[in-house]
Every structure is written in C-alpha cells, then in structure tokens.
Coordinates of C-alpha atoms in Angstrom, one line a residue:
X1 CA -17.8 19.2 -4.9
X2 CA -19.0 18.4 -1.4
X3 CA -16.6 17.5 1.4
X4 CA -17.2 16.1 4.8
X5 CA -15.2 15.4 7.9
X6 CA -15.7 11.6 7.6
X7 CA -13.9 11.7 4.3
X8 CA -11.0 13.7 5.9
X9 CA -10.8 11.2 8.7
X10 CA -10.7 8.3 6.2
X11 CA -7.7 10.0 4.5
X12 CA -6.0 10.3 7.9
X13 CA -6.5 6.6 8.5
X14 CA -5.0 5.9 5.1
X15 CA -2.0 8.1 5.8
X16 CA -1.5 6.6 9.2
X17 CA -1.7 3.1 7.8
X18 CA 0.9 3.8 5.1
X19 CA 3.1 5.8 7.4
X20 CA 3.3 2.9 9.9
X21 CA 5.1 0.9 7.1
X22 CA 7.9 3.4 6.8
X23 CA 8.4 4.9 10.3
X24 CA 8.3 3.7 13.8
X25 CA 4.6 3.2 14.6
X26 CA 5.1 4.5 18.1
X27 CA 5.9 7.9 16.6
X28 CA 2.4 7.9 15.1
X29 CA 0.5 6.9 18.3
X30 CA -0.3 10.5 19.4
X31 CA -1.6 11.4 15.9
X32 CA -3.7 8.3 15.8
X33 CA -5.1 9.0 19.2
X34 CA -6.0 12.6 18.1
X35 CA -7.7 11.3 15.0
X36 CA -9.7 8.9 17.2
X37 CA -10.6 11.8 19.4
X38 CA -11.9 13.8 16.4
X39 CA -14.3 10.9 15.6
X40 CA -15.5 10.6 19.2
X41 CA -16.0 14.3 19.6
X42 CA -17.7 15.0 16.3
X43 CA -19.9 11.9 16.1
X44 CA -20.5 9.7 13.1
X45 CA -20.9 12.4 10.5
X46 CA -19.4 15.8 9.9
X47 CA -21.5 18.9 10.2
X48 CA -24.9 17.1 10.1
X49 CA -26.7 16.4 13.4
X50 CA -28.5 13.1 13.1
X51 CA -31.4 12.6 15.5
X52 CA -33.2 9.3 16.0
X53 CA -36.9 9.3 17.1
X54 CA -37.3 6.2 19.2
X55 CA -40.3 4.9 21.2
X56 CA -42.9 2.3 21.6
X57 CA -46.1 1.7 19.7
X58 CA -48.5 4.6 20.1
X59 CA -46.0 6.9 21.7
X60 CA -46.5 9.5 18.9
X61 CA -43.1 9.5 17.2
X62 CA -44.5 10.1 13.8
X63 CA -46.7 12.9 15.2
X64 CA -43.7 14.5 16.8
X65 CA -41.8 14.4 13.5
X66 CA -44.8 16.0 11.7
X67 CA -45.0 18.7 14.4
X68 CA -41.3 19.6 14.1
X69 CA -41.6 19.6 10.3
X70 CA -44.8 21.7 10.3
X71 CA -46.4 19.3 7.8
X72 CA -47.2 15.7 7.5
X73 CA -44.0 13.8 6.7
X74 CA -44.8 10.4 8.3
X75 CA -48.1 8.5 8.6
X76 CA -49.5 8.3 12.1
X77 CA -51.5 5.7 14.0
X78 CA -52.1 4.5 17.6
X79 CA -53.4 0.9 17.4
X80 CA -50.4 -0.8 15.7
X81 CA -46.8 -0.2 14.6
X82 CA -47.2 2.5 11.9
X83 CA -43.5 3.0 11.0
X84 CA -42.8 -0.4 9.3
X85 CA -39.6 0.9 7.9
X86 CA -37.2 3.7 8.9
X87 CA -38.0 7.1 7.4
X88 CA -35.4 9.9 7.1
X89 CA -36.3 13.6 7.1
X90 CA -33.1 15.1 5.9
X91 CA -31.6 18.3 4.4
X92 CA -32.4 18.7 0.7
X93 CA -28.7 18.8 -0.1
X94 CA -27.3 16.2 2.3
X95 CA -23.5 15.8 2.9
X96 CA -22.0 12.7 1.5
X97 CA -21.4 11.1 4.9
X98 CA -25.1 11.3 5.7
X99 CA -26.0 9.7 2.4
X100 CA -23.5 6.9 3.1
X101 CA -25.0 6.3 6.6
X102 CA -28.5 6.0 5.2
X103 CA -27.3 3.7 2.5
X104 CA -25.5 1.5 5.0
X105 CA -28.6 1.4 7.2
X106 CA -30.9 0.6 4.3
X107 CA -33.0 3.7 4.9
X108 CA -34.6 4.1 1.5
X109 CA -37.5 6.3 2.4
X110 CA -36.1 9.9 2.5
X111 CA -38.0 13.2 2.6
X112 CA -36.0 16.3 2.0
X113 CA -36.4 19.6 3.8
X114 CA -34.9 23.1 3.5
X115 CA -36.2 24.7 6.7
X116 CA -34.5 22.7 9.5
X117 CA -30.8 23.4 8.8
X118 CA -28.4 20.5 8.8
X119 CA -30.5 18.4 11.1
X120 CA -31.6 15.0 9.9
X121 CA -34.3 13.1 11.8
X122 CA -34.8 9.3 11.5
X123 CA -38.3 8.0 12.4
X124 CA -37.5 4.4 13.5
X125 CA -39.7 1.4 13.9
X126 CA -41.3 0.9 17.3
X127 CA -39.1 -0.6 20.0
X128 CA -41.9 -2.9 21.3
X129 CA -42.8 -4.0 17.8
X130 CA -43.6 -7.7 17.4
X131 CA -41.3 -7.7 14.4
X132 CA -37.9 -8.7 15.7
X133 CA -36.0 -6.9 12.9
X134 CA -37.3 -3.5 14.1
X135 CA -35.5 -3.9 17.4
X136 CA -32.3 -4.9 15.5
X137 CA -32.4 -1.7 13.5
X138 CA -32.7 0.4 16.6
X139 CA -29.9 -1.4 18.4
X140 CA -27.6 -1.1 15.4
X141 CA -28.3 2.6 14.8
X142 CA -28.2 4.0 18.3
X143 CA -24.4 4.1 18.7
X144 CA -24.0 5.9 15.4
X145 CA -26.3 9.0 15.8
X146 CA -25.7 12.3 17.4
X147 CA -28.9 12.5 19.5
X148 CA -31.7 10.2 20.5
X149 CA -35.2 11.6 21.1
X150 CA -36.8 8.9 23.2
X151 CA -40.6 9.4 23.0
X152 CA -42.7 8.1 26.0
X153 CA -46.4 8.2 26.5
X154 CA -48.3 8.6 29.8
X155 CA -49.5 5.0 29.9
X156 CA -46.5 2.8 28.9
X157 CA -43.6 5.0 30.0
X158 CA -42.8 2.4 32.8
X159 CA -42.6 -0.6 30.4
X160 CA -39.9 -2.6 32.3
X161 CA -39.1 -4.6 29.1
X162 CA -38.3 -1.3 27.3
X163 CA -36.1 -0.1 30.1
X164 CA -34.3 -3.4 30.7
X165 CA -33.7 -4.3 27.0
X166 CA -33.0 -0.8 25.6
X167 CA -32.4 2.0 28.0
X168 CA -30.2 0.4 30.7
X169 CA -27.7 -1.1 28.2
X170 CA -27.5 2.3 26.4
X171 CA -26.9 4.4 29.5
X172 CA -23.3 5.0 28.4
X173 CA -24.8 7.2 25.7
X174 CA -26.7 9.3 28.2
X175 CA -25.4 12.6 26.9
X176 CA -27.0 11.9 23.6
X177 CA -30.5 11.4 24.9
X178 CA -33.5 13.8 25.0
X179 CA -36.5 12.2 26.6
X180 CA -39.9 13.5 25.5
X181 CA -43.1 12.8 27.4
X182 CA -45.8 13.1 24.6
X183 CA -49.6 13.4 24.8
X184 CA -49.6 15.5 27.9
X185 CA -52.9 17.0 26.7
X186 CA -54.4 13.8 28.1
X187 CA -53.2 14.7 31.6
X188 CA -54.2 17.3 34.1
X189 CA -51.4 19.6 35.4
X190 CA -51.1 17.5 38.7
X191 CA -51.0 14.2 36.8
X192 CA -48.4 15.7 34.4
X193 CA -46.2 16.6 37.4
X194 CA -46.6 13.2 38.9
X195 CA -45.7 11.4 35.7
X196 CA -42.7 13.6 35.0
X197 CA -41.4 13.0 38.6
X198 CA -41.9 9.2 38.2
X199 CA -40.1 9.2 34.8
X200 CA -37.1 11.0 36.3
X201 CA -36.9 8.5 39.1
X202 CA -37.0 5.5 36.7
X203 CA -34.4 7.1 34.4
X204 CA -32.0 7.6 37.4
X205 CA -32.4 3.9 38.1
X206 CA -31.6 3.2 34.5
X207 CA -28.4 5.2 34.6
X208 CA -29.6 8.6 33.4
X209 CA -29.1 10.8 36.4
X210 CA -29.2 14.1 34.5
X211 CA -31.7 13.2 31.9
X212 CA -33.2 16.0 29.8
X213 CA -36.9 15.6 29.9
X214 CA -39.5 17.6 27.9
X215 CA -43.3 17.4 28.1
X216 CA -45.1 17.9 24.8
X217 CA -48.3 17.3 22.9
X218 CA -47.4 16.8 19.3
X219 CA -50.9 16.2 18.1
X220 CA -53.4 17.4 20.7
X221 CA -57.1 17.0 20.1
X222 CA -57.6 20.7 20.3
X223 CA -55.3 23.6 19.5
X224 CA -51.7 23.8 18.3
X225 CA -48.9 21.4 19.4
X226 CA -47.5 22.0 22.9
X227 CA -43.8 22.2 23.8
X228 CA -42.5 21.7 20.2
X229 CA -40.8 25.0 20.1
X230 CA -38.6 24.1 23.1
X231 CA -37.6 20.8 21.4
X232 CA -36.9 22.6 18.2
X233 CA -34.5 25.0 20.1
X234 CA -32.8 22.1 21.9
X235 CA -32.1 20.3 18.6
X236 CA -30.8 23.5 16.9
X237 CA -28.7 24.1 20.0
X238 CA -27.0 20.8 19.5
X239 CA -26.3 21.8 15.9
X240 CA -24.8 25.1 16.9
X241 CA -22.6 23.3 19.5
X242 CA -21.5 20.9 16.9
X243 CA -20.5 23.8 14.6
X244 CA -18.4 25.3 17.4
X245 CA -16.7 21.9 17.7
X246 CA -16.1 21.9 14.0
X247 CA -13.6 24.7 14.3
X248 CA -11.5 22.7 16.8
X249 CA -11.9 19.7 14.6
X250 CA -10.5 21.5 11.6
X251 CA -7.5 22.7 13.7
X252 CA -7.0 19.1 14.9
X253 CA -7.1 17.8 11.3
X254 CA -4.3 20.2 10.3
X255 CA -2.3 19.3 13.4
X256 CA -2.6 15.5 12.7
X257 CA -1.7 16.1 9.0
X258 CA 1.3 18.2 10.0
X259 CA 2.4 15.6 12.5
X260 CA 2.3 12.8 10.0
X261 CA 4.2 15.0 7.5
X262 CA 6.9 15.7 10.0
X263 CA 7.2 12.1 11.1
X264 CA 7.6 10.9 7.5
X265 CA 9.6 13.9 6.2
X266 CA 7.0 14.7 3.6
X267 CA 6.8 18.3 2.3
X268 CA 4.1 19.6 -0.1
X269 CA 4.9 19.4 -3.8
X270 CA 8.2 17.5 -3.4
X271 CA 9.3 14.6 -5.5
X272 CA 12.3 12.3 -5.2
X273 CA 12.3 10.6 -8.7
X274 CA 13.3 7.4 -7.0
X275 CA 13.0 5.1 -9.9
X276 CA 15.3 7.2 -12.2
X277 CA 17.8 7.7 -9.5
X278 CA 17.8 4.0 -8.5
X279 CA 18.5 3.1 -12.1
X280 CA 21.5 5.3 -12.1
X281 CA 22.9 4.0 -8.8
X282 CA 22.2 0.4 -9.6
X283 CA 23.9 0.9 -13.0
X284 CA 27.0 2.2 -11.2
X285 CA 27.0 -0.7 -8.8
X286 CA 26.8 -3.3 -11.7
X287 CA 29.5 -1.5 -13.7
X288 CA 31.8 -1.4 -10.6
X289 CA 31.4 -5.2 -10.1
X290 CA 31.7 -6.1 -13.7
X291 CA 34.8 -3.9 -14.1
X292 CA 36.5 -6.4 -11.8
X293 CA 36.2 -8.9 -14.6
X294 CA 38.2 -6.7 -17.1
X295 CA 41.5 -8.4 -16.3
X296 CA 40.0 -11.8 -17.3
X297 CA 39.5 -10.9 -21.0
X298 CA 43.0 -12.1 -22.0
X299 CA 42.3 -15.4 -20.3
X300 CA 39.1 -15.6 -22.2
X301 CA 40.9 -14.9 -25.5
X302 CA 43.4 -17.6 -24.6
X303 CA 40.6 -20.1 -23.9
X304 CA 39.1 -19.3 -27.3
X305 CA 42.5 -19.8 -28.9
X306 CA 42.8 -23.2 -27.3
X307 CA 39.2 -24.2 -28.3
X308 CA 40.0 -23.2 -31.9
X309 CA 43.2 -25.2 -32.0
X310 CA 41.5 -28.3 -30.5
X311 CA 39.1 -28.2 -33.4
X312 CA 41.1 -26.8 -36.2
X313 CA 44.8 -27.0 -35.2
X314 CA 45.7 -30.2 -37.0
X315 CA 47.8 -33.1 -35.8
X316 CA 50.3 -31.0 -33.7
X317 CA 47.5 -29.3 -31.8
X318 CA 45.7 -32.7 -31.4
X319 CA 48.8 -34.2 -30.0
X320 CA 49.4 -31.3 -27.5
X321 CA 45.7 -31.5 -26.4
X322 CA 46.1 -35.3 -25.9
X323 CA 49.3 -34.9 -24.0
X324 CA 47.9 -32.2 -21.7
X325 CA 45.0 -34.6 -20.8
X326 CA 47.4 -37.4 -19.8
X327 CA 48.4 -38.2 -16.2
X328 CA 52.1 -37.5 -17.0
X329 CA 51.2 -34.0 -18.1
X330 CA 49.2 -33.4 -15.0
X331 CA 52.1 -34.6 -12.9
X332 CA 54.5 -32.3 -14.8
X333 CA 52.1 -29.4 -14.4
X334 CA 51.6 -28.9 -18.1
X335 CA 47.8 -29.2 -18.3
X336 CA 45.9 -26.5 -20.1
X337 CA 44.9 -23.8 -17.5
X338 CA 41.2 -23.2 -17.1
X339 CA 40.1 -19.7 -18.1
X340 CA 39.3 -17.9 -14.8
X341 CA 36.6 -15.4 -15.8
X342 CA 34.8 -14.3 -12.6
X343 CA 33.8 -11.4 -10.5
X344 CA 36.4 -10.2 -8.0
X345 CA 35.1 -8.9 -4.7
X346 CA 37.2 -7.1 -2.1
X347 CA 37.7 -3.5 -3.0
X348 CA 35.1 -3.7 -5.8
X349 CA 32.5 -4.9 -3.4
X350 CA 33.3 -2.2 -0.9
X351 CA 33.0 0.4 -3.6
X352 CA 29.6 -1.0 -4.7
X353 CA 28.3 -0.9 -1.2
X354 CA 29.5 2.7 -0.8
X355 CA 27.5 3.7 -4.0
X356 CA 24.3 2.3 -2.5
X357 CA 25.0 3.8 0.9
X358 CA 25.5 7.2 -0.8
X359 CA 22.3 6.9 -2.8
X360 CA 20.3 6.0 0.4
X361 CA 22.1 8.8 2.3
X362 CA 21.0 11.4 -0.3
X363 CA 17.4 10.1 -0.2
X364 CA 17.4 10.2 3.6
X365 CA 18.6 13.8 3.8
X366 CA 16.1 14.9 1.1
X367 CA 13.2 13.2 2.8
X368 CA 14.2 14.0 6.4
X369 CA 12.3 13.3 9.6
X370 CA 12.0 9.9 11.1
X371 CA 11.6 8.4 7.7
X372 CA 15.0 9.7 6.6
X373 CA 16.6 8.5 9.8
X374 CA 15.1 5.1 9.2
X375 CA 16.5 4.9 5.7
X376 CA 20.0 5.8 7.0
X377 CA 19.9 3.3 9.9
X378 CA 19.0 0.6 7.4
X379 CA 21.8 1.4 5.0
X380 CA 24.9 0.5 7.1
X381 CA 27.8 0.0 4.7
X382 CA 28.9 -3.4 6.2
X383 CA 25.4 -4.8 5.9
X384 CA 25.1 -3.5 2.3
X385 CA 28.4 -5.1 1.5
X386 CA 27.1 -8.4 2.8
X387 CA 23.9 -8.1 0.9
X388 CA 25.6 -7.2 -2.4
X389 CA 28.0 -10.1 -1.8
X390 CA 25.0 -12.4 -1.7
X391 CA 23.8 -10.9 -4.9
X392 CA 27.2 -11.6 -6.5
X393 CA 27.2 -15.2 -5.3
X394 CA 23.7 -15.8 -6.5
X395 CA 24.5 -14.3 -9.9
X396 CA 27.6 -16.5 -10.2
X397 CA 25.6 -19.6 -9.6
X398 CA 22.8 -18.5 -12.0
X399 CA 25.2 -17.6 -14.9
X400 CA 27.6 -20.4 -14.2
X401 CA 31.2 -20.7 -15.3
X402 CA 32.7 -19.2 -18.4
X403 CA 32.4 -21.2 -21.6
X404 CA 33.3 -20.6 -25.2
X405 CA 29.8 -20.1 -26.6
X406 CA 30.9 -19.1 -30.2
X407 CA 32.8 -21.3 -32.6
X408 CA 33.5 -21.0 -36.3
X409 CA 32.1 -23.8 -38.4
X410 CA 35.2 -23.8 -40.6
X411 CA 37.5 -24.8 -37.7
X412 CA 36.9 -28.5 -38.3
X413 CA 37.4 -28.0 -42.0
X414 CA 40.6 -26.2 -41.3
X415 CA 41.7 -29.0 -39.0
X416 CA 41.0 -31.6 -41.8
X417 CA 43.0 -29.5 -44.3
X418 CA 45.9 -29.3 -41.8
X419 CA 45.9 -33.1 -41.5
X420 CA 46.1 -33.2 -45.3
X421 CA 49.0 -30.7 -45.3
X422 CA 50.8 -32.7 -42.6
X423 CA 50.4 -35.8 -44.8
X424 CA 51.7 -33.8 -47.8
X425 CA 54.7 -32.7 -45.6
X426 CA 55.4 -36.2 -44.5
X427 CA 55.2 -37.4 -48.1
X428 CA 57.6 -34.7 -49.3
X429 CA 60.1 -35.5 -46.5
X430 CA 59.9 -39.3 -47.3
X431 CA 60.4 -38.5 -51.0
X432 CA 63.5 -36.5 -50.3
X433 CA 64.7 -39.2 -47.9
X434 CA 64.3 -42.0 -50.3
X435 CA 65.6 -40.0 -53.3
X436 CA 68.3 -37.6 -52.0
X437 CA 69.4 -36.8 -55.6
X438 CA 66.1 -35.1 -56.2
X439 CA 67.1 -32.4 -53.8
X440 CA 70.3 -31.4 -55.5
X441 CA 70.8 -29.1 -58.5
X442 CA 68.9 -30.2 -61.6
X443 CA 66.9 -32.6 -59.5
X444 CA 63.1 -32.9 -59.1
X445 CA 61.8 -29.9 -57.2
X446 CA 58.4 -31.3 -56.4
X447 CA 59.3 -32.9 -53.0
X448 CA 60.8 -29.6 -51.8
X449 CA 57.8 -27.7 -53.0
X450 CA 55.6 -30.2 -51.2
X451 CA 57.5 -29.6 -47.9
X452 CA 57.7 -25.8 -48.2
X453 CA 54.2 -25.4 -49.4
X454 CA 52.6 -27.6 -46.8
X455 CA 54.6 -25.8 -44.0
X456 CA 53.7 -22.3 -45.2
X457 CA 50.0 -23.2 -45.8
X458 CA 49.8 -25.0 -42.4
X459 CA 51.3 -22.0 -40.6
X460 CA 49.0 -19.6 -42.3
X461 CA 45.9 -21.7 -41.6
X462 CA 47.0 -22.2 -38.0
X463 CA 47.4 -18.4 -37.6
X464 CA 43.9 -17.9 -39.1
X465 CA 42.4 -20.4 -36.7
X466 CA 44.3 -18.9 -33.7
X467 CA 43.0 -15.4 -34.5
X468 CA 39.5 -16.7 -35.0
X469 CA 39.7 -18.5 -31.6
X470 CA 40.9 -15.4 -29.8
X471 CA 37.9 -13.4 -31.3
X472 CA 35.6 -16.2 -30.3
X473 CA 37.0 -16.0 -26.7
X474 CA 36.5 -12.2 -26.6
X475 CA 32.9 -12.6 -28.0
X476 CA 32.1 -15.3 -25.4
X477 CA 33.6 -13.1 -22.7
X478 CA 31.3 -10.2 -23.8
X479 CA 28.3 -12.6 -23.7
X480 CA 29.3 -13.8 -20.2
X481 CA 29.7 -10.2 -19.0
X482 CA 26.3 -9.3 -20.4
X483 CA 24.6 -12.2 -18.6
X484 CA 26.4 -11.2 -15.4
X485 CA 25.2 -7.6 -15.8
X486 CA 21.6 -8.8 -16.3
X487 CA 21.7 -11.2 -13.4
X488 CA 23.4 -8.7 -11.1
X489 CA 20.9 -6.0 -11.9
X490 CA 18.0 -8.3 -11.3
X491 CA 19.5 -9.4 -8.0
X492 CA 20.1 -5.8 -6.9
X493 CA 16.6 -4.8 -7.8
X494 CA 15.2 -7.7 -5.9
X495 CA 17.3 -7.7 -2.7
X496 CA 18.2 -4.0 -2.4
X497 CA 16.0 -1.9 -4.6
X498 CA 12.7 -3.5 -4.0
X499 CA 12.6 -2.9 -0.2
X500 CA 13.6 0.7 -0.7
X501 CA 11.1 1.1 -3.5
X502 CA 8.3 -0.3 -1.3
X503 CA 9.1 2.2 1.4
X504 CA 9.2 5.1 -1.0
X505 CA 5.9 4.0 -2.6
X506 CA 4.3 3.9 0.9
X507 CA 5.7 7.4 1.5
X508 CA 4.3 8.6 -1.9
X509 CA 0.9 7.2 -0.9
X510 CA 1.1 9.1 2.4
X511 CA 2.0 12.3 0.5
X512 CA -1.0 11.8 -1.8
X513 CA -3.3 11.2 1.2
X514 CA -2.0 14.3 2.9
X515 CA -2.3 16.4 -0.2
X516 CA -5.9 15.4 -0.6
X517 CA -6.5 15.9 3.1
X518 CA -5.3 19.5 2.7
X519 CA -7.9 20.0 0.0
X520 CA -10.6 18.6 2.2
X521 CA -9.5 20.7 5.2
X522 CA -9.5 23.9 3.1
X523 CA -12.9 23.2 1.8
X524 CA -14.2 22.5 5.3
X525 CA -12.8 25.8 6.5
X526 CA -14.4 27.7 3.6
X527 CA -17.7 26.0 4.3
X528 CA -17.5 26.8 8.0
X529 CA -16.6 30.5 7.3
X530 CA -19.5 30.7 4.9
X531 CA -21.9 29.3 7.5
X532 CA -20.7 31.6 10.2
X533 CA -21.1 34.6 7.9

C-alpha cells in the first residue's frame, strides 16, 4: 500500500479538528502551526517534485520536455499553440497525492517514465494562447507545484503582457522559478550574452532579483541539444533537497502526533469502555434516587386499599367516602390523605452527584493530560447536583403523580354483594325487633342466622377487598417506580451522559487518526530508508 505525506497531513488535520472539541484549542496552536509549516516546507505533494513547463507560443516547451525525456513525449510546433491540453510526464508508479493532484486539475493525458526518478513534469498550455481557459489553468496550477520552468525565446522574451499578467503577480514564488532561454542556437555568442543580460534586468524589475537563468537549445537544427544536462542536474538537485527535507518532515510529523496525544491524554492501544461504565454509573444514580421512594410503598398500599373500598366496600365504605368529601370533614381534618409517592432529594441527590463525579474523576485520571483536566473541571459536584436535580424535576413532570393504575374487576361486584348483605342484616334486625319472641329459646332462628351470616360474610368480603386493594397499590407503586426509572435514565443520558459521550467519541476519533498517522509515518520512514540505501 502506498503512503504519502499529504495523507499524513490530512490525518493530522482530522486529529486537530477533533481535539479542538475536547481540549482548549489554544493548547493545539503550536501543533497546528507546525503542521502548516510542514505543508509549506514540503510543497503540495510528498516526495514527488512537480515541475511545470510554462511559456508562450513557440518558446519550445514541448521540445524541452522531449529533450529531458530523451524521446518524443509531446508534439511540437512553432506557428500556433500546440499544447491544447496539459500533458503530464510522471513516474510510472506515481504516489497517490500526485494522482489526486492530476485528477483535480483535470490532466487526463499522462505519460509514464521510469528514468527520471520522482520528478513529474507538466507541459502546460501557452501563456499567450488566445484560448482564455489556458491562462486560467496556468494561474490555478502555479501556486501548487514545486518548481516552474519558465521557457523564454529570443524574440518574445520581453513580452510586456506576459511579464505584467503572469510573472510580476507571481514574484512571491520566486524561489520556485527556473528561467530557461531556449533556442540559443539561433543566436551568436555575443547576441546570447546580450539577451541573457537583458532578461536578468527585466526579471529584477519583475521581482526576481536572484533568478536562476539557463541558456539551452532543446531542438537545434544541427547537433544534439545544448544545456539540457545542466537543467537535468538542477531538477534532480531539487528532488535531492526535497528528500533531505523529508527526514525533518517525518520527525515533525511524529512531534505533532506526540503533542496531540499529550494534550488529549491519548496513549496507544488504550480503551476506556465508556458506554459500559456509564451504564453502570447511571444505573447506580437511578437506583440511589429511586431508593428514596421506598418509604412511600406503605402509602401506596393504603391508597390502593382506599380505592378498593370505594369500589367494593359496601354501604359503610360509601358513607365514609362521602363523609370525607364533605366540608365538615375537611374542617375536622378527617379527609382521606393523598398518597405521597415521590422522589426525595436532599442526601439522595448529593449521593447521586457524587457517583457521577467519581465516574468522571476515574475517566479523567485514566485519560490524563489536558483532556482529563477538562473532564474534572466540568464535573464539579455542586453543578452535577443541580443538573441531576433538573433531571428529577423533569422526570416528575413527565411521569406525573401517583395513581392506582390497577383495579380488580370484581370490586364492584363485591360492593353490590355487600349492599345485599347489609340489606339482609337490616332485614334480620328488623325481624328480631318486630318479633322478639323469635329470638328466645324455641323461637325462629332465621333472623339470627340472617344477622350473623350477613355480618360474617360482609367482614370476610371486606377483608378480601382490602387485601386486593393493598396489592393493587403495591403493583401501581411498582409501575410508578418503573416509569420513574425509565424517565430518570433517559434524562441522565440526555443531560449528563450525552455531553460526556460526545467528548469521549471525539477523543476516540483523535486516537484513531493518531494510530493511522503512526502507520503512515512508519511507512514513510521505511520508504525514505530504502531510497537512501
């Protein structure tokens, strides 16, 4: 698999971007500045040296490329723009960054070579072409290449339009330029000296005081090319210089990577199992808060008993219920108390906050660095107690007050039976009242049996209804606690867990980028060592 410095720098950009979400961005400034320095020092690509051949119509750019290649790579011509589209003469096995550059530029015509090292030469359209898009291609590409070989010819080297529109605005890239005076075979030695001196003067005016200027004849009428060997050496010298820089670049890549790791507290191969551990901590918090409701279970059972008696308690329970609803009962303080089933705060809330604070503290010490310190500073116990208190309030509103949600269908039937038993009791009492003799010895036993039977049956039925009501109260209490658990857990995840999870996820992405960066850097070191050997 091929690796390139551009890919490594992209990973650094990713790591820096994610790290800025989890630590103070000011801590990362020096690392971001160093990464930017790597880009500026190395150029657009990694080890490849990208050279652009630029010049006007008839300057002999394509001839110069053919002379460097030792074979015909590009078509030549002198009467019109020959290079209608950019042509790339590139290594047969180009690095990925070079391929991406050519794709971005739309350079589809590519010729591979295996004799010119890692140097890629782009033969661009003529700068004075009547086709406006040619000029746009040149203007877009120049800031991205490592070197520019600007080809001049003896007749049009002083084209003021060329100097004003192209060279003067690009003088800030002066160190990238190599100027080539082509077609010197058409000049006498004296004329050559005069033209070279005049070009140097013009270039100084353009902002190129130390311009490198070579005189060549790429395609003379007679004999072999002139001055091409010197241009060849200069181009390869730039490649060798870039290889020297590569060693420093790799060291800087490691320094930036180590700096980001230190700032975020990331160590190779570590894992925090955040989700599993948060599940445990959040479960403890919910249990701590819900435990505060435990004392309310008897009240819930009592509320269930009252609900059962209202529906199945018969006439006595109906009278008591009516009485408790009257104004006189309220004045006398005999109203039925409401079941107070609710979360209690206070010590339980403080305990819940300490659980979260301990969880964050453990994470912060494991992660370390500025990231860990940031986690601790954001987990102040008082602030957590306030936040968890808001979760409790929101859950109480969402779940609502306690209600008896379960009721036995037979309660009303039992209530109707008790009314019948009460009627039977009254009938028995009236019978004995109107016929006292029936109560004595030898009398009719039916009225007494009616009274005793209705009383026993009524008491037994009332006891069954009461027990069923208490069970219904406990069941409703369990349902209420379950809904509170669900709501509390969702609120904790949303208000406390989610922000922590987002920070830990960003940290994991930083760790992934740094791990991949380590692989890239190791591959670059191996590649550089292989080339040096």
